[in-house]
mmCIF file of C-alpha atoms in Angstrom:
data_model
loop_
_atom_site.group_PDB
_atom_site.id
_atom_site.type_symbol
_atom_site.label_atom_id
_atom_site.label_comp_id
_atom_site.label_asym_id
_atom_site.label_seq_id
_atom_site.Cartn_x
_atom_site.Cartn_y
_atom_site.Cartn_z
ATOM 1 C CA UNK A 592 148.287 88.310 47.334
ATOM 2 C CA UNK A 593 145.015 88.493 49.654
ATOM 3 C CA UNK A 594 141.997 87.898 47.934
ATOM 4 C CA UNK A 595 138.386 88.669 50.366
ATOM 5 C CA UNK A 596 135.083 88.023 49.299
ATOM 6 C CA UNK A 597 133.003 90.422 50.981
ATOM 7 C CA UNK A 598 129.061 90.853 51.109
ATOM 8 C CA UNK A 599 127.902 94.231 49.947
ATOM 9 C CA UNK A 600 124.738 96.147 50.588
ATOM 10 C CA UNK A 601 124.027 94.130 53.615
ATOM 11 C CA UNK A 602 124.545 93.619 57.193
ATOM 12 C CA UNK A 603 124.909 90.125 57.092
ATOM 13 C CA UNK A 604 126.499 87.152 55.541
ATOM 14 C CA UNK A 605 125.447 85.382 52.730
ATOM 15 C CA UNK A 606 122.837 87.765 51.478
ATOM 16 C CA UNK A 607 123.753 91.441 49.377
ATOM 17 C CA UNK A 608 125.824 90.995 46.915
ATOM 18 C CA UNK A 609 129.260 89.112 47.344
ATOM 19 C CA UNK A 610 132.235 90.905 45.601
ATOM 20 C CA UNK A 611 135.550 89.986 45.193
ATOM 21 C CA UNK A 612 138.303 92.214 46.255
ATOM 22 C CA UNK A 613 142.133 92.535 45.963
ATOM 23 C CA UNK A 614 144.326 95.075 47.153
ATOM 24 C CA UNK A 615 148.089 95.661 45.657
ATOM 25 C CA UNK A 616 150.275 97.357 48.184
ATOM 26 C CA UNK A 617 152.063 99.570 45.390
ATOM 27 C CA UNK A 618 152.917 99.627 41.829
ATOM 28 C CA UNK A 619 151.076 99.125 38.605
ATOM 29 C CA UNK A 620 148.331 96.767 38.126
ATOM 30 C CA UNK A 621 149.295 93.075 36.141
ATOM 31 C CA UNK A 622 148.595 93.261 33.132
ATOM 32 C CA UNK A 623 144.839 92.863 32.075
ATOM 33 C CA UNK A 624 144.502 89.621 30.827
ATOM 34 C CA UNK A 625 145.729 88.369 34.663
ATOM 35 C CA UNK A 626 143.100 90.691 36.219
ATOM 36 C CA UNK A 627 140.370 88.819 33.494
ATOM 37 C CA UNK A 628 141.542 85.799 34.672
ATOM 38 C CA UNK A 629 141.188 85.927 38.375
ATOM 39 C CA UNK A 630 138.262 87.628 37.970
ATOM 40 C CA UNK A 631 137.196 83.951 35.974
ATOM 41 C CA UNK A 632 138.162 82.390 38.532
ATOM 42 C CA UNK A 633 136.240 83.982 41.531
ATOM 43 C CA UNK A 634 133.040 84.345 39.377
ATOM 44 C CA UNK A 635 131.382 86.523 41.089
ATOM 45 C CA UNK A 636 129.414 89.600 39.382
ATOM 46 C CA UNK A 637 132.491 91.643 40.059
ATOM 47 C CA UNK A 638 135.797 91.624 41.377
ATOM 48 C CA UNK A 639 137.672 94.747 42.324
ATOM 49 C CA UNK A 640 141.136 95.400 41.921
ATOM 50 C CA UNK A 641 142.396 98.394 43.855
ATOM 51 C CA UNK A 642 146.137 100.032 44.205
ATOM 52 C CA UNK A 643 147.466 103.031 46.209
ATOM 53 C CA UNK A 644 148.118 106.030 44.350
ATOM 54 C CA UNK A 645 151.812 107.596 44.827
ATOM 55 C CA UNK A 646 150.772 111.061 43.381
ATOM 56 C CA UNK A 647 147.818 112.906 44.720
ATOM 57 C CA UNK A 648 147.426 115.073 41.557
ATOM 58 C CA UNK A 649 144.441 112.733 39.927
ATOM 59 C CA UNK A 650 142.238 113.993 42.620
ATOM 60 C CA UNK A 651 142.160 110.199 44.271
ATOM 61 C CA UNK A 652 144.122 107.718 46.939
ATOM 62 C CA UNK A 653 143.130 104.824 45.133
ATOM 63 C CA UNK A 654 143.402 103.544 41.555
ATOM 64 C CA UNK A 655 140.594 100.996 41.295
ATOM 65 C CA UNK A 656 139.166 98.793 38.474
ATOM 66 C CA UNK A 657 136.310 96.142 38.358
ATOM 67 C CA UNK A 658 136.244 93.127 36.225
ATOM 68 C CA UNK A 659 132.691 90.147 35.371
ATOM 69 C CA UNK A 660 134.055 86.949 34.927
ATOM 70 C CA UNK A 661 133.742 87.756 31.069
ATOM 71 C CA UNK A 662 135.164 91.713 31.122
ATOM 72 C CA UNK A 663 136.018 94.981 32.427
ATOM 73 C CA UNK A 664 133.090 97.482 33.334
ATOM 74 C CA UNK A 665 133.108 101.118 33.589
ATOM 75 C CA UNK A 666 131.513 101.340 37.068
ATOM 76 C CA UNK A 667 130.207 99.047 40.061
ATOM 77 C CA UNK A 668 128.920 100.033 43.098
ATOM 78 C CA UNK A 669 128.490 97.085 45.345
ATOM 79 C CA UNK A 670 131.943 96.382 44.477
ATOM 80 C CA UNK A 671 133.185 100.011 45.461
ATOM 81 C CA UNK A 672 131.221 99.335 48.731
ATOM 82 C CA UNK A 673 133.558 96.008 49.009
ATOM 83 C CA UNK A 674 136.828 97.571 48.518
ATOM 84 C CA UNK A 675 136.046 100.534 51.035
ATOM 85 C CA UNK A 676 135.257 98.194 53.744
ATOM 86 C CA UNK A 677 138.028 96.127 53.090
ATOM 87 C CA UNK A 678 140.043 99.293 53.207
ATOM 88 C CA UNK A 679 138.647 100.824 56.620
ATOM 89 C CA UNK A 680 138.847 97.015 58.617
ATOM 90 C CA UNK A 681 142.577 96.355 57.317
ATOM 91 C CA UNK A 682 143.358 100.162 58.365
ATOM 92 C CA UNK A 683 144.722 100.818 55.108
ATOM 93 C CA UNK A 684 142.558 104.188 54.973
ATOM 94 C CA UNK A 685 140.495 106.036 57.554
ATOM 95 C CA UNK A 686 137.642 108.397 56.814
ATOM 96 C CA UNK A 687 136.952 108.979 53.256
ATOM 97 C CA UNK A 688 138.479 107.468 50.307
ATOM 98 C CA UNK A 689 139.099 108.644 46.888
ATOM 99 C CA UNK A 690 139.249 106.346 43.973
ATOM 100 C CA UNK A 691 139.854 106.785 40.542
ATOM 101 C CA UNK A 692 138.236 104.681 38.082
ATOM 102 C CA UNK A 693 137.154 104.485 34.348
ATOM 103 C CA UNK A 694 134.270 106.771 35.344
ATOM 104 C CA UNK A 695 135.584 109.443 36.999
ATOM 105 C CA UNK A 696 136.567 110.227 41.063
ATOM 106 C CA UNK A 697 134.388 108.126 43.230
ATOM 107 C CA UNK A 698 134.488 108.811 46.839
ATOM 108 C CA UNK A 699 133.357 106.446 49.867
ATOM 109 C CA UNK A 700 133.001 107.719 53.295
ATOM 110 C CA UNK A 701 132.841 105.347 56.746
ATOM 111 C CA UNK A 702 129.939 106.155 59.626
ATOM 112 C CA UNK A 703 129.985 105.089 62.614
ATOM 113 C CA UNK A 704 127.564 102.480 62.161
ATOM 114 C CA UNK A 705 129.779 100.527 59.833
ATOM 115 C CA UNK A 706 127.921 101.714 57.288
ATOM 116 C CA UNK A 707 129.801 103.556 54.228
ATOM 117 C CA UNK A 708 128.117 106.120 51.741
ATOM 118 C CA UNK A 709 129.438 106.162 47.874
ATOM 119 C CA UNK A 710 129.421 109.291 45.414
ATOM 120 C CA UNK A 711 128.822 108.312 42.229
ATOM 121 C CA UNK A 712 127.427 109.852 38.979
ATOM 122 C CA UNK A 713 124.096 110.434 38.388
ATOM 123 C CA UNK A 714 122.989 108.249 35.048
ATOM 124 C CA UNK A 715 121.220 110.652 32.675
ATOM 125 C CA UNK A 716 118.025 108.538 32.270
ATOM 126 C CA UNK A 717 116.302 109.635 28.481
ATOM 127 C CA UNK A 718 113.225 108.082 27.625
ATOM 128 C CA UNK A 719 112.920 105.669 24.674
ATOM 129 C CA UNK A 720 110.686 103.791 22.660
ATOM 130 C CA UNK A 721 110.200 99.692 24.186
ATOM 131 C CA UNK A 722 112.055 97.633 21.923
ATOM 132 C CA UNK A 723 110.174 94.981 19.713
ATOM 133 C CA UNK A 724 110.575 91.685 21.781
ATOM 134 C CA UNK A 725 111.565 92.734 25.670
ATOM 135 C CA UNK A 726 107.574 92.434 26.634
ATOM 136 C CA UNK A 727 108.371 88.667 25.493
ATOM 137 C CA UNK A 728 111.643 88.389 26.781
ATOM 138 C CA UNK A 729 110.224 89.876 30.254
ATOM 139 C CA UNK A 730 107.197 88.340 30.499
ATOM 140 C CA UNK A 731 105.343 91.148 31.604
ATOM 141 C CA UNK A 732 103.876 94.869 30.632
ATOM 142 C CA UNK A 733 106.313 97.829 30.358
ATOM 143 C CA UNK A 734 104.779 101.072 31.467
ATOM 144 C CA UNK A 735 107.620 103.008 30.393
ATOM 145 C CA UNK A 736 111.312 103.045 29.173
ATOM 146 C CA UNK A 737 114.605 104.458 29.598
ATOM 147 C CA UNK A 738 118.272 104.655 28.426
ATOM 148 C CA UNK A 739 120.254 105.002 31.105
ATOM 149 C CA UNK A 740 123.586 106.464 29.629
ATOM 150 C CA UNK A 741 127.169 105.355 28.630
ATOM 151 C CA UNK A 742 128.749 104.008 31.587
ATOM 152 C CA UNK A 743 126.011 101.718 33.036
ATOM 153 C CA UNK A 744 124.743 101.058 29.438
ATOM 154 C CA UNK A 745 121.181 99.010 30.393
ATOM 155 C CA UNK A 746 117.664 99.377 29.690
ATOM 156 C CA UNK A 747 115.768 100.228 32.489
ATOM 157 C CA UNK A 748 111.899 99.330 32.177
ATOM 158 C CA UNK A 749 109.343 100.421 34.820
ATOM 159 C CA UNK A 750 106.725 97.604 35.667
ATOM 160 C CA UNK A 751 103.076 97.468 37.278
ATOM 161 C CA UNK A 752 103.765 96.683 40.770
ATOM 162 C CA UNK A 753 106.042 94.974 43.337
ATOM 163 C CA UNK A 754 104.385 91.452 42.336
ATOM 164 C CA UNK A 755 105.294 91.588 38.905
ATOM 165 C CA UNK A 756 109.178 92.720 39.814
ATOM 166 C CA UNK A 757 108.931 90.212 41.985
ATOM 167 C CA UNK A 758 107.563 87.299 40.104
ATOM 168 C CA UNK A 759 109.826 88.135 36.596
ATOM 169 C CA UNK A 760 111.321 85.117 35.175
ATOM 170 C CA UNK A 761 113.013 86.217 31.903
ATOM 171 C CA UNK A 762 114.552 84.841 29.374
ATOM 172 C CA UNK A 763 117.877 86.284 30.033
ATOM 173 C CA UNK A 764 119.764 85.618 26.589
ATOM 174 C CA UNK A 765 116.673 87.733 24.918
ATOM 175 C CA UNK A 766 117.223 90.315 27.302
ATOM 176 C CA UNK A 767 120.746 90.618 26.262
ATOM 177 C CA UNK A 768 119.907 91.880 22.900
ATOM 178 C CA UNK A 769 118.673 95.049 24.128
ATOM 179 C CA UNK A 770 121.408 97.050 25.599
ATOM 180 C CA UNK A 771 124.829 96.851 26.441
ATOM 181 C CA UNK A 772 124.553 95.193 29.702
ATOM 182 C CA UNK A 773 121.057 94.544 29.936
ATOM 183 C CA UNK A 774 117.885 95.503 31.873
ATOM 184 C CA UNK A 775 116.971 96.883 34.982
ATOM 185 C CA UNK A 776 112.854 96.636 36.117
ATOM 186 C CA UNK A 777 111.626 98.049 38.813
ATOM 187 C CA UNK A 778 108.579 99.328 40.504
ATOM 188 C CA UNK A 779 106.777 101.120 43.218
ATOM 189 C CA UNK A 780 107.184 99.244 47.296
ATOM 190 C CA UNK A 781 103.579 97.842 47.333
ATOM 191 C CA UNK A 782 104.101 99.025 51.219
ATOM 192 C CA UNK A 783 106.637 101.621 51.998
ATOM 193 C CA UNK A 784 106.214 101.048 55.974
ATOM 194 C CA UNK A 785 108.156 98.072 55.616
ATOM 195 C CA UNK A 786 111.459 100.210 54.693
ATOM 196 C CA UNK A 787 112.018 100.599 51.435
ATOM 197 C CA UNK A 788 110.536 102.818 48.665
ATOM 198 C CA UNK A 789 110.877 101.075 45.333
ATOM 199 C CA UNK A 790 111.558 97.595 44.271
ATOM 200 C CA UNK A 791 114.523 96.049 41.536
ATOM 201 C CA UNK A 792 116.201 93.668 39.513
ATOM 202 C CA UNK A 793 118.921 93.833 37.055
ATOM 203 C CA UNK A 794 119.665 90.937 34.564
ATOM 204 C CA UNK A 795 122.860 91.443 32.979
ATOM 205 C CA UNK A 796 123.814 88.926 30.407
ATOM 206 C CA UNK A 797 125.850 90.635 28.233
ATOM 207 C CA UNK A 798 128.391 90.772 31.086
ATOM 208 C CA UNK A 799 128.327 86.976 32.005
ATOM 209 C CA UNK A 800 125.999 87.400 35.014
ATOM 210 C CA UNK A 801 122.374 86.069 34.687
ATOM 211 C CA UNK A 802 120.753 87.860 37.426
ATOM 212 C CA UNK A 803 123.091 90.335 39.824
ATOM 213 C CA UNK A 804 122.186 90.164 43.517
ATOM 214 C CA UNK A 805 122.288 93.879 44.648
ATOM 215 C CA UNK A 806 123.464 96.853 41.809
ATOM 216 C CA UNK A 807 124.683 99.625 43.270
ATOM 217 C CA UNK A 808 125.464 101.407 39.647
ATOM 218 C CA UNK A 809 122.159 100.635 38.701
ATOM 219 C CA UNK A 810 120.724 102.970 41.568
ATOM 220 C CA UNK A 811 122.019 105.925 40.073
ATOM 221 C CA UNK A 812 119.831 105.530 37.485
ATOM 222 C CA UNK A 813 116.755 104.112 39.790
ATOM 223 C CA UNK A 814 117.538 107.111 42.278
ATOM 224 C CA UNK A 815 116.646 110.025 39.945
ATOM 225 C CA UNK A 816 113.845 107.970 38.502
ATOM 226 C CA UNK A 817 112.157 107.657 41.854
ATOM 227 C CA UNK A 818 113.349 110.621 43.390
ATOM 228 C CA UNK A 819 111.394 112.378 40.287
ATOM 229 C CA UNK A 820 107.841 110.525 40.605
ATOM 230 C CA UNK A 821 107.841 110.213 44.740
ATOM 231 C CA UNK A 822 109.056 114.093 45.089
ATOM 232 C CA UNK A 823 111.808 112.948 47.527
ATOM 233 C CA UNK A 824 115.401 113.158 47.368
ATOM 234 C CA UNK A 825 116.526 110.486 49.457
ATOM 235 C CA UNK A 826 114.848 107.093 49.632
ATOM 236 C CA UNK A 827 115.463 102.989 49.851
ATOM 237 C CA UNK A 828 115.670 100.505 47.238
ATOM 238 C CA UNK A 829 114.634 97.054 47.491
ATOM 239 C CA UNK A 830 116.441 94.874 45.193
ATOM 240 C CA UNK A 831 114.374 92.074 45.290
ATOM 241 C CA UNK A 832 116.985 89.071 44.156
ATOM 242 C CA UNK A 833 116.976 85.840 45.943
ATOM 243 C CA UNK A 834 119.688 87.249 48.311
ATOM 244 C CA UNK A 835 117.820 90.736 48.546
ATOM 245 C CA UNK A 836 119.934 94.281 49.531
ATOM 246 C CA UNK A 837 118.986 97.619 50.657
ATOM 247 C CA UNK A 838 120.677 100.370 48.764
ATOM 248 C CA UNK A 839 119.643 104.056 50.713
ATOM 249 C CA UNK A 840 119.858 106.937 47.458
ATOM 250 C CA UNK A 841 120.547 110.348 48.126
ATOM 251 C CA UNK A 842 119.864 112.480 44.366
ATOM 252 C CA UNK A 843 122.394 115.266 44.900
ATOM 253 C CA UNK A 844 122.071 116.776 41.324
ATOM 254 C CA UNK A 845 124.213 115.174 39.136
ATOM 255 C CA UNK A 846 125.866 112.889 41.829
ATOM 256 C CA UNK A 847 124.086 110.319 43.989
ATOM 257 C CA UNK A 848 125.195 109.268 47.178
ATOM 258 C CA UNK A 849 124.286 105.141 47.492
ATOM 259 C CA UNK A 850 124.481 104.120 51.269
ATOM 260 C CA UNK A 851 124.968 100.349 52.670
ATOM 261 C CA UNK A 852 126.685 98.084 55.030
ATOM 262 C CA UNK A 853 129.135 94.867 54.022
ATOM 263 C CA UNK A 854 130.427 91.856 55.874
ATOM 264 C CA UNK A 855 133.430 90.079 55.021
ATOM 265 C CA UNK A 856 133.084 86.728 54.665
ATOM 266 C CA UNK A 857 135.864 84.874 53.387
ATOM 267 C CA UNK A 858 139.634 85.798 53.341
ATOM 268 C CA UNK A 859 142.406 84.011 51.784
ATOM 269 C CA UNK A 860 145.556 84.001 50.006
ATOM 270 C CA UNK A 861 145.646 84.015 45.914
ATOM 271 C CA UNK A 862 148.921 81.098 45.000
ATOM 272 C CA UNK A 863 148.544 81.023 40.853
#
């Protein structure tokens, strides 16, 4: 079994967001609690599991599931990104794939640039009311609050400015009590000439990951959100981690396209 750990939301090594991926050549998937476990063992955010589909009828090529090193999620983008590339460099598909996973069809289509552009969901964002205690858990003002739906399941809070996204330093476990995976801030680009329109960063505790590098999920919700206040549909987020990632949005209505690059960095074979 190959196992690649591949860079997403990047065009370079070591920074984006490094996902796991493994690819079955047919079949069913082992059962779940081996999937958990390997998952465990590569500890990154995500790893994605992918199989060919026999029959076309689902609407996808691909059957394709992601897994934290403590569970299963609904949807991952940076992931997604992972297993296309993997796909298009090993020739296993050309053009655009299909997948079908716990949220629906997802599609990913390869450019010429090596870049590869993902249809996802939009997230419904709903305003809410700031929970007691995530000002203190943040360390820093909310301006405003959202819910950001069932299958990404965080709170996303808007902040003053790109410093303040910038300079967070939570406590993480009190963010977990707030939603189901946790919390996304973000903010206006203090300077949009350098590239990129708005600014992020996702802490997800609930799910076993402290701070995730780039979240391509969470720009579904960060895409209408921005797209709504800046009167564009397409833009760039920043996600301002300590690896950083560009994720370009596209709001298409109740999809959103999320567009990035990825660089495989390490391949290998899986013996347990």
């Amino acid at each position: 079994m190959r196992i690649r750990i591949v860079d997403a939301f990047t065009d370079r090594p070591f920074a984006g967001n490094p996902a796991g991926v493994v690819l079955f050549d047919s079949g069913e998937f082992p059962d779940d609690d081996r999937l958990q476990r390997i998952a465990a063992e590569v500890n990154l955010s995500e790893t994605a599991f992918a199989r060919p589909l026999a029959d076309a009828s689902q609407g996808a090529d691909w059957a394709l599931r992601w897994f934290t090193p403590l569970t299963e999620v609904d949807m991952c983008g940076h992931a997604t990104l992972a297993t296309a590339h993997v796909l298009h460099i090993t020739g296993a598909a050309t053009g655009t794939v299909r997948f079908a996973a716990r949220c629906g069809v997802l599609t990913a289509t390869a450019h010429e640039d090596g870049s590869i552009t993902l249809d996802f969901p939009t997230a419904p964002i709903t305003p809410v009311a700031l929970p007691d205690g995530v000002t203190e858990a943040l360390g820093a003002e909310v301006l405003s609050t959202y819910d950001t739906g069932p299958h990404i399941g965080d709170l996303m809070v808007e902040l003053a400015d790109e410093k303040t996204v910038r300079s967070l330093a939570p406590d993480v476990r009190a963010l977990g009590r707030h939603s189901r995976r946790g919390i996304i801030a973000t903010a206006p680009a203090e300077d949009p000439s350098r590239g990129y329109d708005y600014v992020s960063r996702c802490f997800f505790p609930n799910v076993g990951i402290d701070e995730d590098p780039v979240t391509g999920s969470a720009h579904t919700a960060l895409a209408p959100f921005w797209s709504g206040r800046l009167g564009r549909d397409d833009l760039t987020g920043l996600q301002a981690s300590a690896r950083t990632g560009l994720v370009r949005t596209g709001l298409r209505g109740d999809r959103t396209l999320l567009t990035g690059s990825a660089v495989t960095v390490i391949e290998g074979d899986l013996l347990a």
